[in-house]
Structure formats: structure tokens, C-alpha cells
Amino acid sequence: MKFIIALATLAASALAQSVNIGAPADMSTVTPGNNITVQVNRPNTLTGSEEVAIVIGLFPCSGADGQPASCAETNTTGVLGTVLYNGPYKPQYADGAPSLPPHQNFSIQVPATFKSGQVSLGVAHFALVGASMMPISEFVNTTLVVQ
């Protein structure tokens, strides 16, 4: 029984550290060669943590024939594609925006070579959690439309 409680506590601690993509919104339109701002939020938690890094990438969705397809038809789980940022993650509260959770904004450029269609914007997050500094990793993504 103690094992189950400990396991549940560890799982809750890891989930409490989850990030989410605050911007751009799902199905936002982006243009090849232009910069976009990716806002990565880390909601507050009572569990101590130390942020290590994030990686941001764009992956063009395609069907089995290699032609552009809906990201809903493509397995984008854990796929970063073209890595556009790889480095520190230090979420902070924004002055003048008290409703926002701690977050950090990243300016990335949509590769000029990307063709029209849907792409998966993926974020891999790495952190150390709790008094024992347990390493966690997670992946979140959203779909964007290249025009």
C-alpha cells in the first residue's frame, strides 16, 4: 500500500510540473521565413522544481505517400522535426500580466523551405522535481497552418 501511495505522489509531482503552449493558438496561420513567438507556460505548483531545458521544433505533417496531410492523420507524438530552439528554460511572471502563469517567450523562424500545409509545433521539456530532484521529461504539441 505504501508503494502505491509513493508512486501516486511521484506521478502527481511530475504532472504538476507540466508545461503547455500558450501561443500560438492551435491552428494559427504562419508564413515560411517569418518569425513567430512561442509562449511556453509552466503553471504554479507547490512541488519544488528546477528547470533544465526545452527544445522547440516544427514537423510538417504528411500522409503515407509523403504528400501534405492533416496532423490528425500523422503520428506527431514525441516528434520535434526541425529543431528551432534548444536551450535554457526560465519561466517568469510577466509585469503587467498578472493573469498569466510563469512563462517564457521564444522567437523562432518558420523555415523558408516549409510548404503549405499543417505542421506540428512540438515542445520537449526537461526538469528536476522534488526534494530528490527526480528527472522528468514531457512532450506537448499543437498544430499550425503554413500558408
mmCIF file with all atom_site columns, C-alpha atoms in Angstrom:
data_model
loop_
_atom_site.group_PDB
_atom_site.id
_atom_site.type_symbol
_atom_site.label_atom_id
_atom_site.label_alt_id
_atom_site.label_comp_id
_atom_site.label_asym_id
_atom_site.label_entity_id
_atom_site.label_seq_id
_atom_site.pdbx_PDB_ins_code
_atom_site.Cartn_x
_atom_site.Cartn_y
_atom_site.Cartn_z
_atom_site.occupancy
_atom_site.B_iso_or_equiv
_atom_site.pdbx_formal_charge
_atom_site.auth_seq_id
_atom_site.auth_comp_id
_atom_site.auth_asym_id
_atom_site.auth_atom_id
_atom_site.pdbx_PDB_model_num
ATOM 1   C CA . MET A 1 1   ? 0.000  0.000  0.000   1.00 0.00 ? 1   MET A CA 1
ATOM 2   C CA . LYS A 1 2   ? 2.835  2.411  0.844   1.00 0.00 ? 2   LYS A CA 1
ATOM 3   C CA . PHE A 1 3   ? 4.355  1.692  -2.581  1.00 0.00 ? 3   PHE A CA 1
ATOM 4   C CA . ILE A 1 4   ? 1.123  2.684  -4.332  1.00 0.00 ? 4   ILE A CA 1
ATOM 5   C CA . ILE A 1 5   ? 0.895  5.919  -2.337  1.00 0.00 ? 5   ILE A CA 1
ATOM 6   C CA . ALA A 1 6   ? 4.545  6.759  -3.105  1.00 0.00 ? 6   ALA A CA 1
ATOM 7   C CA . LEU A 1 7   ? 4.029  6.017  -6.799  1.00 0.00 ? 7   LEU A CA 1
ATOM 8   C CA . ALA A 1 8   ? 0.892  8.165  -6.916  1.00 0.00 ? 8   ALA A CA 1
ATOM 9   C CA . THR A 1 9   ? 2.743  11.013 -5.190  1.00 0.00 ? 9   THR A CA 1
ATOM 10  C CA . LEU A 1 10  ? 5.623  10.839 -7.675  1.00 0.00 ? 10  LEU A CA 1
ATOM 11  C CA . ALA A 1 11  ? 3.217  10.791 -10.605 1.00 0.00 ? 11  ALA A CA 1
ATOM 12  C CA . ALA A 1 12  ? 1.296  13.784 -9.217  1.00 0.00 ? 12  ALA A CA 1
ATOM 13  C CA . SER A 1 13  ? 4.558  15.679 -8.692  1.00 0.00 ? 13  SER A CA 1
ATOM 14  C CA . ALA A 1 14  ? 5.626  15.058 -12.269 1.00 0.00 ? 14  ALA A CA 1
ATOM 15  C CA . LEU A 1 15  ? 2.240  16.059 -13.682 1.00 0.00 ? 15  LEU A CA 1
ATOM 16  C CA . ALA A 1 16  ? 2.231  19.224 -11.589 1.00 0.00 ? 16  ALA A CA 1
ATOM 17  C CA . GLN A 1 17  ? 5.366  20.357 -13.438 1.00 0.00 ? 17  GLN A CA 1
ATOM 18  C CA . SER A 1 18  ? 3.746  20.125 -16.885 1.00 0.00 ? 18  SER A CA 1
ATOM 19  C CA . VAL A 1 19  ? 4.177  22.862 -19.438 1.00 0.00 ? 19  VAL A CA 1
ATOM 20  C CA . ASN A 1 20  ? 1.718  23.977 -22.084 1.00 0.00 ? 20  ASN A CA 1
ATOM 21  C CA . ILE A 1 21  ? 1.917  26.052 -25.242 1.00 0.00 ? 21  ILE A CA 1
ATOM 22  C CA . GLY A 1 22  ? 0.254  29.415 -24.546 1.00 0.00 ? 22  GLY A CA 1
ATOM 23  C CA . ALA A 1 23  ? 0.921  30.804 -28.030 1.00 0.00 ? 23  ALA A CA 1
ATOM 24  C CA . PRO A 1 24  ? 0.482  30.492 -30.900 1.00 0.00 ? 24  PRO A CA 1
ATOM 25  C CA . ALA A 1 25  ? -3.040 29.146 -30.647 1.00 0.00 ? 25  ALA A CA 1
ATOM 26  C CA . ASP A 1 26  ? -3.935 25.801 -32.207 1.00 0.00 ? 26  ASP A CA 1
ATOM 27  C CA . MET A 1 27  ? -4.489 26.115 -35.999 1.00 0.00 ? 27  MET A CA 1
ATOM 28  C CA . SER A 1 28  ? -2.853 29.573 -36.184 1.00 0.00 ? 28  SER A CA 1
ATOM 29  C CA . THR A 1 29  ? -1.554 30.535 -39.626 1.00 0.00 ? 29  THR A CA 1
ATOM 30  C CA . VAL A 1 30  ? 2.198  31.055 -40.035 1.00 0.00 ? 30  VAL A CA 1
ATOM 31  C CA . THR A 1 31  ? 4.305  32.104 -43.027 1.00 0.00 ? 31  THR A CA 1
ATOM 32  C CA . PRO A 1 32  ? 7.564  30.474 -44.156 1.00 0.00 ? 32  PRO A CA 1
ATOM 33  C CA . GLY A 1 33  ? 10.559 32.716 -43.445 1.00 0.00 ? 33  GLY A CA 1
ATOM 34  C CA . ASN A 1 34  ? 8.714  34.742 -40.789 1.00 0.00 ? 34  ASN A CA 1
ATOM 35  C CA . ASN A 1 35  ? 9.288  34.708 -37.035 1.00 0.00 ? 35  ASN A CA 1
ATOM 36  C CA . ILE A 1 36  ? 6.629  33.574 -34.599 1.00 0.00 ? 36  ILE A CA 1
ATOM 37  C CA . THR A 1 37  ? 6.528  33.857 -30.825 1.00 0.00 ? 37  THR A CA 1
ATOM 38  C CA . VAL A 1 38  ? 6.151  30.605 -28.931 1.00 0.00 ? 38  VAL A CA 1
ATOM 39  C CA . GLN A 1 39  ? 4.967  31.101 -25.349 1.00 0.00 ? 39  GLN A CA 1
ATOM 40  C CA . VAL A 1 40  ? 5.699  28.140 -23.080 1.00 0.00 ? 40  VAL A CA 1
ATOM 41  C CA . ASN A 1 41  ? 3.747  28.254 -19.798 1.00 0.00 ? 41  ASN A CA 1
ATOM 42  C CA . ARG A 1 42  ? 4.558  26.393 -16.586 1.00 0.00 ? 42  ARG A CA 1
ATOM 43  C CA . PRO A 1 43  ? 1.651  26.793 -14.177 1.00 0.00 ? 43  PRO A CA 1
ATOM 44  C CA . ASN A 1 44  ? 2.408  27.220 -10.482 1.00 0.00 ? 44  ASN A CA 1
ATOM 45  C CA . THR A 1 45  ? 2.931  24.201 -8.280  1.00 0.00 ? 45  THR A CA 1
ATOM 46  C CA . LEU A 1 46  ? 3.698  23.540 -4.629  1.00 0.00 ? 46  LEU A CA 1
ATOM 47  C CA . THR A 1 47  ? 6.321  20.946 -5.577  1.00 0.00 ? 47  THR A CA 1
ATOM 48  C CA . GLY A 1 48  ? 9.844  22.323 -5.866  1.00 0.00 ? 48  GLY A CA 1
ATOM 49  C CA . SER A 1 49  ? 11.482 22.004 -9.250  1.00 0.00 ? 49  SER A CA 1
ATOM 50  C CA . GLU A 1 50  ? 14.495 23.116 -11.217 1.00 0.00 ? 50  GLU A CA 1
ATOM 51  C CA . GLU A 1 51  ? 14.016 23.792 -14.907 1.00 0.00 ? 51  GLU A CA 1
ATOM 52  C CA . VAL A 1 52  ? 16.727 22.288 -17.114 1.00 0.00 ? 52  VAL A CA 1
ATOM 53  C CA . ALA A 1 53  ? 15.836 22.984 -20.748 1.00 0.00 ? 53  ALA A CA 1
ATOM 54  C CA . ILE A 1 54  ? 13.312 22.893 -23.545 1.00 0.00 ? 54  ILE A CA 1
ATOM 55  C CA . VAL A 1 55  ? 13.564 22.061 -27.220 1.00 0.00 ? 55  VAL A CA 1
ATOM 56  C CA . ILE A 1 56  ? 11.143 23.564 -29.776 1.00 0.00 ? 56  ILE A CA 1
ATOM 57  C CA . GLY A 1 57  ? 10.656 22.101 -33.236 1.00 0.00 ? 57  GLY A CA 1
ATOM 58  C CA . LEU A 1 58  ? 8.371  22.149 -36.268 1.00 0.00 ? 58  LEU A CA 1
ATOM 59  C CA . PHE A 1 59  ? 7.374  18.972 -38.096 1.00 0.00 ? 59  PHE A CA 1
ATOM 60  C CA . PRO A 1 60  ? 5.493  19.070 -41.447 1.00 0.00 ? 60  PRO A CA 1
ATOM 61  C CA . CYS A 1 61  ? 2.585  16.639 -41.339 1.00 0.00 ? 61  CYS A CA 1
ATOM 62  C CA . SER A 1 62  ? 2.343  14.256 -44.271 1.00 0.00 ? 62  SER A CA 1
ATOM 63  C CA . GLY A 1 63  ? 0.459  11.161 -45.315 1.00 0.00 ? 63  GLY A CA 1
ATOM 64  C CA . ALA A 1 64  ? 1.842  7.735  -46.105 1.00 0.00 ? 64  ALA A CA 1
ATOM 65  C CA . ASP A 1 65  ? 2.507  8.933  -49.666 1.00 0.00 ? 65  ASP A CA 1
ATOM 66  C CA . GLY A 1 66  ? 4.638  11.837 -48.407 1.00 0.00 ? 66  GLY A CA 1
ATOM 67  C CA . GLN A 1 67  ? 2.107  14.429 -49.525 1.00 0.00 ? 67  GLN A CA 1
ATOM 68  C CA . PRO A 1 68  ? 0.884  17.151 -47.114 1.00 0.00 ? 68  PRO A CA 1
ATOM 69  C CA . ALA A 1 69  ? -1.804 15.891 -44.760 1.00 0.00 ? 69  ALA A CA 1
ATOM 70  C CA . SER A 1 70  ? -3.685 16.839 -41.630 1.00 0.00 ? 70  SER A CA 1
ATOM 71  C CA . CYS A 1 71  ? -1.675 16.500 -38.436 1.00 0.00 ? 71  CYS A CA 1
ATOM 72  C CA . ALA A 1 72  ? -4.622 14.492 -37.089 1.00 0.00 ? 72  ALA A CA 1
ATOM 73  C CA . GLU A 1 73  ? -3.708 11.851 -39.719 1.00 0.00 ? 73  GLU A CA 1
ATOM 74  C CA . THR A 1 74  ? 0.017  11.925 -38.822 1.00 0.00 ? 74  THR A CA 1
ATOM 75  C CA . ASN A 1 75  ? 1.645  10.457 -35.724 1.00 0.00 ? 75  ASN A CA 1
ATOM 76  C CA . THR A 1 76  ? 3.242  13.554 -34.175 1.00 0.00 ? 76  THR A CA 1
ATOM 77  C CA . THR A 1 77  ? 3.679  12.081 -30.682 1.00 0.00 ? 77  THR A CA 1
ATOM 78  C CA . GLY A 1 78  ? 7.163  12.945 -29.467 1.00 0.00 ? 78  GLY A CA 1
ATOM 79  C CA . VAL A 1 79  ? 8.290  14.210 -32.891 1.00 0.00 ? 79  VAL A CA 1
ATOM 80  C CA . LEU A 1 80  ? 10.160 17.543 -32.977 1.00 0.00 ? 80  LEU A CA 1
ATOM 81  C CA . GLY A 1 81  ? 11.114 17.642 -36.663 1.00 0.00 ? 81  GLY A CA 1
ATOM 82  C CA . THR A 1 82  ? 13.292 20.666 -37.434 1.00 0.00 ? 82  THR A CA 1
ATOM 83  C CA . VAL A 1 83  ? 14.753 21.891 -34.120 1.00 0.00 ? 83  VAL A CA 1
ATOM 84  C CA . LEU A 1 84  ? 14.466 25.689 -33.918 1.00 0.00 ? 84  LEU A CA 1
ATOM 85  C CA . TYR A 1 85  ? 15.400 26.230 -30.248 1.00 0.00 ? 85  TYR A CA 1
ATOM 86  C CA . ASN A 1 86  ? 17.395 24.100 -27.846 1.00 0.00 ? 86  ASN A CA 1
ATOM 87  C CA . GLY A 1 87  ? 18.403 25.673 -24.580 1.00 0.00 ? 87  GLY A CA 1
ATOM 88  C CA . PRO A 1 88  ? 17.562 27.001 -21.140 1.00 0.00 ? 88  PRO A CA 1
ATOM 89  C CA . TYR A 1 89  ? 14.013 27.465 -19.919 1.00 0.00 ? 89  TYR A CA 1
ATOM 90  C CA . LYS A 1 90  ? 13.474 30.036 -17.173 1.00 0.00 ? 90  LYS A CA 1
ATOM 91  C CA . PRO A 1 91  ? 9.737  30.808 -16.830 1.00 0.00 ? 91  PRO A CA 1
ATOM 92  C CA . GLN A 1 92  ? 8.881  34.080 -15.079 1.00 0.00 ? 92  GLN A CA 1
ATOM 93  C CA . TYR A 1 93  ? 5.783  36.110 -14.283 1.00 0.00 ? 93  TYR A CA 1
ATOM 94  C CA . ALA A 1 94  ? 5.233  38.969 -16.743 1.00 0.00 ? 94  ALA A CA 1
ATOM 95  C CA . ASP A 1 95  ? 4.989  42.526 -15.428 1.00 0.00 ? 95  ASP A CA 1
ATOM 96  C CA . GLY A 1 96  ? 1.560  43.913 -16.244 1.00 0.00 ? 96  GLY A CA 1
ATOM 97  C CA . ALA A 1 97  ? 0.068  40.484 -16.981 1.00 0.00 ? 97  ALA A CA 1
ATOM 98  C CA . PRO A 1 98  ? -0.908 39.029 -13.581 1.00 0.00 ? 98  PRO A CA 1
ATOM 99  C CA . SER A 1 99  ? -3.322 36.523 -15.147 1.00 0.00 ? 99  SER A CA 1
ATOM 100 C CA . LEU A 1 100 ? -0.506 34.708 -16.973 1.00 0.00 ? 100 LEU A CA 1
ATOM 101 C CA . PRO A 1 101 ? 1.294  31.811 -15.303 1.00 0.00 ? 101 PRO A CA 1
ATOM 102 C CA . PRO A 1 102 ? 5.087  31.795 -15.215 1.00 0.00 ? 102 PRO A CA 1
ATOM 103 C CA . HIS A 1 103 ? 6.185  31.537 -18.845 1.00 0.00 ? 103 HIS A CA 1
ATOM 104 C CA . GLN A 1 104 ? 8.918  32.324 -21.330 1.00 0.00 ? 104 GLN A CA 1
ATOM 105 C CA . ASN A 1 105 ? 8.568  33.589 -24.899 1.00 0.00 ? 105 ASN A CA 1
ATOM 106 C CA . PHE A 1 106 ? 10.789 32.317 -27.700 1.00 0.00 ? 106 PHE A CA 1
ATOM 107 C CA . SER A 1 107 ? 11.086 33.883 -31.151 1.00 0.00 ? 107 SER A CA 1
ATOM 108 C CA . ILE A 1 108 ? 11.598 31.211 -33.783 1.00 0.00 ? 108 ILE A CA 1
ATOM 109 C CA . GLN A 1 109 ? 11.695 31.419 -37.564 1.00 0.00 ? 109 GLN A CA 1
ATOM 110 C CA . VAL A 1 110 ? 9.469  29.170 -39.650 1.00 0.00 ? 110 VAL A CA 1
ATOM 111 C CA . PRO A 1 111 ? 11.877 27.631 -42.170 1.00 0.00 ? 111 PRO A CA 1
ATOM 112 C CA . ALA A 1 112 ? 11.557 29.281 -45.594 1.00 0.00 ? 112 ALA A CA 1
ATOM 113 C CA . THR A 1 113 ? 11.603 25.800 -47.169 1.00 0.00 ? 113 THR A CA 1
ATOM 114 C CA . PHE A 1 114 ? 8.343  24.718 -45.493 1.00 0.00 ? 114 PHE A CA 1
ATOM 115 C CA . LYS A 1 115 ? 5.472  24.176 -47.943 1.00 0.00 ? 115 LYS A CA 1
ATOM 116 C CA . SER A 1 116 ? 1.799  25.000 -47.385 1.00 0.00 ? 116 SER A CA 1
ATOM 117 C CA . GLY A 1 117 ? 0.019  22.624 -45.069 1.00 0.00 ? 117 GLY A CA 1
ATOM 118 C CA . GLN A 1 118 ? -0.202 21.686 -41.428 1.00 0.00 ? 118 GLN A CA 1
ATOM 119 C CA . VAL A 1 119 ? 2.819  21.441 -39.132 1.00 0.00 ? 119 VAL A CA 1
ATOM 120 C CA . SER A 1 120 ? 3.171  20.204 -35.582 1.00 0.00 ? 120 SER A CA 1
ATOM 121 C CA . LEU A 1 121 ? 4.793  22.695 -33.197 1.00 0.00 ? 121 LEU A CA 1
ATOM 122 C CA . GLY A 1 122 ? 6.405  20.486 -30.546 1.00 0.00 ? 122 GLY A CA 1
ATOM 123 C CA . VAL A 1 123 ? 7.984  21.340 -27.199 1.00 0.00 ? 123 VAL A CA 1
ATOM 124 C CA . ALA A 1 124 ? 10.114 18.864 -25.245 1.00 0.00 ? 124 ALA A CA 1
ATOM 125 C CA . HIS A 1 125 ? 10.536 19.895 -21.582 1.00 0.00 ? 125 HIS A CA 1
ATOM 126 C CA . PHE A 1 126 ? 13.142 18.649 -19.107 1.00 0.00 ? 126 PHE A CA 1
ATOM 127 C CA . ALA A 1 127 ? 13.140 19.398 -15.348 1.00 0.00 ? 127 ALA A CA 1
ATOM 128 C CA . LEU A 1 128 ? 14.250 18.085 -11.955 1.00 0.00 ? 128 LEU A CA 1
ATOM 129 C CA . VAL A 1 129 ? 11.400 17.683 -9.462  1.00 0.00 ? 129 VAL A CA 1
ATOM 130 C CA . GLY A 1 130 ? 11.016 17.352 -5.711  1.00 0.00 ? 130 GLY A CA 1
ATOM 131 C CA . ALA A 1 131 ? 13.489 17.066 -2.859  1.00 0.00 ? 131 ALA A CA 1
ATOM 132 C CA . SER A 1 132 ? 15.173 14.107 -4.558  1.00 0.00 ? 132 SER A CA 1
ATOM 133 C CA . MET A 1 133 ? 15.466 16.058 -7.844  1.00 0.00 ? 133 MET A CA 1
ATOM 134 C CA . MET A 1 134 ? 13.773 13.334 -9.882  1.00 0.00 ? 134 MET A CA 1
ATOM 135 C CA . PRO A 1 135 ? 14.338 13.951 -13.623 1.00 0.00 ? 135 PRO A CA 1
ATOM 136 C CA . ILE A 1 136 ? 11.207 14.290 -15.750 1.00 0.00 ? 136 ILE A CA 1
ATOM 137 C CA . SER A 1 137 ? 10.665 14.864 -19.424 1.00 0.00 ? 137 SER A CA 1
ATOM 138 C CA . GLU A 1 138 ? 7.497  15.546 -21.349 1.00 0.00 ? 138 GLU A CA 1
ATOM 139 C CA . PHE A 1 139 ? 6.362  16.485 -24.835 1.00 0.00 ? 139 PHE A CA 1
ATOM 140 C CA . VAL A 1 140 ? 3.486  18.777 -25.815 1.00 0.00 ? 140 VAL A CA 1
ATOM 141 C CA . ASN A 1 141 ? 2.440  19.951 -29.248 1.00 0.00 ? 141 ASN A CA 1
ATOM 142 C CA . THR A 1 142 ? -0.106 21.932 -31.223 1.00 0.00 ? 142 THR A CA 1
ATOM 143 C CA . THR A 1 143 ? -0.975 22.213 -34.905 1.00 0.00 ? 143 THR A CA 1
ATOM 144 C CA . LEU A 1 144 ? -0.193 25.265 -37.047 1.00 0.00 ? 144 LEU A CA 1
ATOM 145 C CA . VAL A 1 145 ? -1.051 26.006 -40.679 1.00 0.00 ? 145 VAL A CA 1
ATOM 146 C CA . VAL A 1 146 ? 1.702  27.139 -43.060 1.00 0.00 ? 146 VAL A CA 1
ATOM 147 C CA . GLN A 1 147 ? 0.450  29.429 -45.849 1.00 0.00 ? 147 GLN A CA 1
#
